[in-house]
GROMACS .gro file of C-alpha atoms in nm:
model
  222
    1UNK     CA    1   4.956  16.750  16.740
    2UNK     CA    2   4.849  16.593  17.059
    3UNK     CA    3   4.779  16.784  17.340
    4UNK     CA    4   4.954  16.717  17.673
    5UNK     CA    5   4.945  16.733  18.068
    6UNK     CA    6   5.115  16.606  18.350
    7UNK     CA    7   4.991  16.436  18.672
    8UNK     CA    8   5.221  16.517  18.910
    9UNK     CA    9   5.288  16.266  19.216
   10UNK     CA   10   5.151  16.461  19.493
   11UNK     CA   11   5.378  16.262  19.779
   12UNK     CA   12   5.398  16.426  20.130
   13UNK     CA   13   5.600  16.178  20.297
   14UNK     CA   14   5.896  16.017  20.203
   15UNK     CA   15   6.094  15.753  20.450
   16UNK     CA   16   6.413  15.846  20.504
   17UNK     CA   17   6.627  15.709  20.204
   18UNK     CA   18   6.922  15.411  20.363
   19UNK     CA   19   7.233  15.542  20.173
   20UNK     CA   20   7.333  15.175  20.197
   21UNK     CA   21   7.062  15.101  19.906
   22UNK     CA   22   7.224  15.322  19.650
   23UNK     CA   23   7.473  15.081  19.428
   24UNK     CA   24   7.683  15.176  19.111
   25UNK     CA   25   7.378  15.147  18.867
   26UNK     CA   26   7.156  15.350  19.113
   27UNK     CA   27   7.430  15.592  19.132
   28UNK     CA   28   7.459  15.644  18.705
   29UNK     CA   29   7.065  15.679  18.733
   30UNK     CA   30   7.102  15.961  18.951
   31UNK     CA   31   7.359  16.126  18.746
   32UNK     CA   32   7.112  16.135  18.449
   33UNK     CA   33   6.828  16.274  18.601
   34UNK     CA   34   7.042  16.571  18.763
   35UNK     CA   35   7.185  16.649  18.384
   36UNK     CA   36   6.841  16.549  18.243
   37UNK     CA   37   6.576  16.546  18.517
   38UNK     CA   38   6.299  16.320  18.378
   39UNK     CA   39   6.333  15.928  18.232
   40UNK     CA   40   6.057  15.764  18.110
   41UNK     CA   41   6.028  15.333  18.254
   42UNK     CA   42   6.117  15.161  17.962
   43UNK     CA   43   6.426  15.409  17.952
   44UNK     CA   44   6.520  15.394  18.276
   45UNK     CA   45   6.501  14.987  18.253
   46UNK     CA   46   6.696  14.930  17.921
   47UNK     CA   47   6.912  15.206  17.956
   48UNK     CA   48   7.013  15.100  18.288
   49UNK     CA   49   6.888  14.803  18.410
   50UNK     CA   50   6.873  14.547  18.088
   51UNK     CA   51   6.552  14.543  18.044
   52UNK     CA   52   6.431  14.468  18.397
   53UNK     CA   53   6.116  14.603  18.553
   54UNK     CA   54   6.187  14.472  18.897
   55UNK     CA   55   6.523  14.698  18.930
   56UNK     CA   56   6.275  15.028  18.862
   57UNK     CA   57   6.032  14.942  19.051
   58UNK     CA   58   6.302  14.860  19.354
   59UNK     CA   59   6.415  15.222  19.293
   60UNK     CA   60   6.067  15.351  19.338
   61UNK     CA   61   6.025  15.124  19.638
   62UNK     CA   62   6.336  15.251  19.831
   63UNK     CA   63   6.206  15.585  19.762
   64UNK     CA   64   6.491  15.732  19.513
   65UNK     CA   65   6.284  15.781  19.235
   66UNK     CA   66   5.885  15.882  19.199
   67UNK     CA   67   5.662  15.856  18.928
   68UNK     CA   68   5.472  16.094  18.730
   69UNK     CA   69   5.199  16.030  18.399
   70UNK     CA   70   5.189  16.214  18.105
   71UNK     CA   71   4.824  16.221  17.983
   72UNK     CA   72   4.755  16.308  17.641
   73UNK     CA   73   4.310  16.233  17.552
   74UNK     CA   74   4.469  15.922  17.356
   75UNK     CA   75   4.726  15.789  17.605
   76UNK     CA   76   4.968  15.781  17.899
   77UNK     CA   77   5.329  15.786  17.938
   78UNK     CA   78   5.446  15.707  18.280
   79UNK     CA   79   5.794  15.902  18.368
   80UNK     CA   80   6.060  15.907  18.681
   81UNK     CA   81   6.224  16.231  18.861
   82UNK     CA   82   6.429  16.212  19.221
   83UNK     CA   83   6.275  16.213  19.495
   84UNK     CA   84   6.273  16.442  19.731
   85UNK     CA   85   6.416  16.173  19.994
   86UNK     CA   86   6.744  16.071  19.765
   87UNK     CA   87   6.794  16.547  19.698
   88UNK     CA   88   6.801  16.523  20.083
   89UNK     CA   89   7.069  16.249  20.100
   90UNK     CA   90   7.299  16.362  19.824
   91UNK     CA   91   7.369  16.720  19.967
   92UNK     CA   92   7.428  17.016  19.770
   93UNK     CA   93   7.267  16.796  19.463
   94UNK     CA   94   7.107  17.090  19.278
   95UNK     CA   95   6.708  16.973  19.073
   96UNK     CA   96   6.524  17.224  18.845
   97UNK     CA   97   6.213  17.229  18.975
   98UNK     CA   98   6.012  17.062  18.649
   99UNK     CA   99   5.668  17.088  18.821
  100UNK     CA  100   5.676  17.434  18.653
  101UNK     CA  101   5.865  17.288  18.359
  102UNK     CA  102   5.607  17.386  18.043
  103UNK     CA  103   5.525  17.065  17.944
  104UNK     CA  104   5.684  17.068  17.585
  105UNK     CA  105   6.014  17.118  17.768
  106UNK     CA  106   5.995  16.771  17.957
  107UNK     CA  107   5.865  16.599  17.625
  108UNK     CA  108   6.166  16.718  17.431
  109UNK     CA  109   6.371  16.558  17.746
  110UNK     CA  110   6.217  16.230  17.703
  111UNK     CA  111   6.246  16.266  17.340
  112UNK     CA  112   6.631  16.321  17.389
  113UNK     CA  113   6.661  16.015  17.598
  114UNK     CA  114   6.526  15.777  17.301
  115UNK     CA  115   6.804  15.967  17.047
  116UNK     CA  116   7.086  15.880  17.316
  117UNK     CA  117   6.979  15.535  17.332
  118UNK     CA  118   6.981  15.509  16.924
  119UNK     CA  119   7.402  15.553  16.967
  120UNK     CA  120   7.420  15.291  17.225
  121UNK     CA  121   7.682  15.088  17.069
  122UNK     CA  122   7.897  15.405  17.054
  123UNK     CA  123   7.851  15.428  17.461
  124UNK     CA  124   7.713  15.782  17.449
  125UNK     CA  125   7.786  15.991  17.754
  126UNK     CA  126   7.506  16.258  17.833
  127UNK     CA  127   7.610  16.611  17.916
  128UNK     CA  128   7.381  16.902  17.995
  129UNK     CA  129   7.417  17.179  17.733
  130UNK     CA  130   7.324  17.474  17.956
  131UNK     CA  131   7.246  17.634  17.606
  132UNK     CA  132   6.888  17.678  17.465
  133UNK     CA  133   6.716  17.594  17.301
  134UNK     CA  134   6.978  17.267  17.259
  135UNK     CA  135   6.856  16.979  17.511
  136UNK     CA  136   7.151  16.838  17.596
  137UNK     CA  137   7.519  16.715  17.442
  138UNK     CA  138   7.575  16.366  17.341
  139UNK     CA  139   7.929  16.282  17.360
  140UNK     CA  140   8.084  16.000  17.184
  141UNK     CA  141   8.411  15.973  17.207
  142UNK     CA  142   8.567  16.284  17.145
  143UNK     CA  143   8.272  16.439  16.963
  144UNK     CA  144   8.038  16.657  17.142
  145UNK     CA  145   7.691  16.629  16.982
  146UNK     CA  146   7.491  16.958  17.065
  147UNK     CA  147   7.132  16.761  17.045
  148UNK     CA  148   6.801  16.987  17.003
  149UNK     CA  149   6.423  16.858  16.946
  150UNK     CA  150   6.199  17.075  16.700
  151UNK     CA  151   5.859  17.011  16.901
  152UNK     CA  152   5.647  17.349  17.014
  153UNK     CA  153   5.986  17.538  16.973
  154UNK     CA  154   6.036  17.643  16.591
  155UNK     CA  155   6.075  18.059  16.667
  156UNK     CA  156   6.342  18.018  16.925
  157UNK     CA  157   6.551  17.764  16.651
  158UNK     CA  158   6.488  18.039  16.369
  159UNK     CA  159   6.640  18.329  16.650
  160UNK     CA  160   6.946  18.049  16.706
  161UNK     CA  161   6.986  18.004  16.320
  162UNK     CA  162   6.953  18.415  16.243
  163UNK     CA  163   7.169  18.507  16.538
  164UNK     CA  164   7.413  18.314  16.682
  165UNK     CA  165   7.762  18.282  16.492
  166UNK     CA  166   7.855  17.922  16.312
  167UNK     CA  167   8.072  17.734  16.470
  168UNK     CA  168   8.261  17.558  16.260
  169UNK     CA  169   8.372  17.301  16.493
  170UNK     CA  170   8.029  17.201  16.658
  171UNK     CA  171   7.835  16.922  16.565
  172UNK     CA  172   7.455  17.020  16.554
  173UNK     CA  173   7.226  16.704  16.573
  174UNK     CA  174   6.815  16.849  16.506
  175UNK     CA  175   6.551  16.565  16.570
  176UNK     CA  176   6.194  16.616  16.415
  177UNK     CA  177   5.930  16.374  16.387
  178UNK     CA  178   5.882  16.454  16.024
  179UNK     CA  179   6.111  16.640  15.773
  180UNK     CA  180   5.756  16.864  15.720
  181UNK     CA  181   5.870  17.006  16.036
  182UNK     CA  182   6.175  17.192  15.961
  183UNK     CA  183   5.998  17.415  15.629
  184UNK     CA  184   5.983  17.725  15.844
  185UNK     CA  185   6.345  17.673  15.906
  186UNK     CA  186   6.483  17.634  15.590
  187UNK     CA  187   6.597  17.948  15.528
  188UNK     CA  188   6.756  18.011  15.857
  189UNK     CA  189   6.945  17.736  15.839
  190UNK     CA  190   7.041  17.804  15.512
  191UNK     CA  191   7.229  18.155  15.621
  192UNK     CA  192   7.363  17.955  15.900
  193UNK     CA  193   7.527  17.681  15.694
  194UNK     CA  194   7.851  17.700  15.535
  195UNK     CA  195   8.109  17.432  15.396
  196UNK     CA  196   8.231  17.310  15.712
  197UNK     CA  197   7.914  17.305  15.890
  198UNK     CA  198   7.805  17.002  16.061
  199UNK     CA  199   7.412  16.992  16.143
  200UNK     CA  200   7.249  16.655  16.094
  201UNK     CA  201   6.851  16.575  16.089
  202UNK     CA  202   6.748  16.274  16.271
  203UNK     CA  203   6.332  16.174  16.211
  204UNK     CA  204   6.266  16.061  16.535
  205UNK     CA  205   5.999  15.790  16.403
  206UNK     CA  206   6.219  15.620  16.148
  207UNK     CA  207   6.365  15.272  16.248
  208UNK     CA  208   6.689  15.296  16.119
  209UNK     CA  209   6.979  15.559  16.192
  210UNK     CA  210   6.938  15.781  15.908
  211UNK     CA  211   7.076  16.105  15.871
  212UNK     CA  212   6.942  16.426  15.624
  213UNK     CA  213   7.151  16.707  15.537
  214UNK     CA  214   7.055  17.038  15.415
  215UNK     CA  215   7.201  17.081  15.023
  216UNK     CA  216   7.026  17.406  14.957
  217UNK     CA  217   6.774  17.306  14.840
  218UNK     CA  218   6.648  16.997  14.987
  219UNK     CA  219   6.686  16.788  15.293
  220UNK     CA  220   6.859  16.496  15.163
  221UNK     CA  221   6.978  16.132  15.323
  222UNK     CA  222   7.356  16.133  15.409
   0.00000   0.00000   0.00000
């Protein structure tokens, strides 16, 4: 598993952000990164701005966004959070503070970014959880997704799996970059499941939109 740190901007001075800069798509950018706090630029651009780099980098220009790099001995990964300048403008807006985010935390973010934009015909709408160790809800239509990333994390799913009650009614989506992943979890999750349960596996590498369910024995495709 690759090791990973963070460069964080260090930016003392930011102009004073011109509310009269901030248009409809700037505005649904800044409601994702208060429910999410961290976009990488190729998800900020397609997700947003159809594919243009010119609309992120105007962002970063005007000051409402600043970027960060994710540095791993093999590569980078450039990523966005608000500025302190646009915080100031929008008052009351409440930011974690992600500087002292562990860094596994704002991976699994960026990793939940790249499953919402694999429904993007369904027009997902993003909505925080407030639930660990879930990431975030993906709603689609009337169906609330509860959306959760196996990464450095596997004790606090088996504590979720052993002690929290099933809801029948929720939709549990898991994403792991191999189905390897989830062996420590297998029996966990196979106290947790019943009939009516709905908890899907997404591989987070795999192309196409396929789904694994647990039979109780095996994962197997949907």
């Amino acid at each position: 598993m690759e090791k990973w740190k963070i460069n964080w901007s260090q930016v003392r001075y930011f102009p004073k952000l011109n509310p009269n800069v901030i248009q409809e798509r700037h505005e649904k950018v800044i409601e994702c990164l208060v429910k999410v706090g961290v976009i990488r630029g190729d998800q900020l651009r397609n997700m947003f701005f159809r594919g243009k780099k010119s609309k992120v980098k105007q962002m970063e220009h005007y000051g409402m966004i600043v970027r960060h790099e994710l540095v791993s001995e093999e590569r980078s990964i450039f990523f966005y959070t608000l500025s302190a300048a646009l915080i100031e403008e929008y008052n009351g807006l409440v930011i974690r503070d992600y500087k002292r985010t562990a860094v596994s935390a704002i991976i699994e973010r960026l990793v939940f970014l790249d499953t919402v934009m694999k429904f993007d015909e369904f027009k997902p709408i993003i909505q925080d959880s407030n639930e660990p160790p879930f990431v975030g809800v993906i709603k689609i239509g009337k169906n609330q997704i509860y959306t959760g990333i196996i990464y450095q994390n596997v004790q606090e799913w088996q504590h979720y799996f052993k002690w929290s009650p099933n809801d029948r009614k929720r939709n549990i989506l898991l994403i792991a970059d191999s189905l390897d992943h989830l062996e420590p979890l297998e029996t966990p999750i196979s106290n947790y499941l019943n009939q009516n349960s709905r908890l899907r596996i997404l591989i987070r590498r795999e192309k196409e939109r396929s789904f694994y369910i647990w039979n109780g024995f095996n994962w197997v495709k949907e």
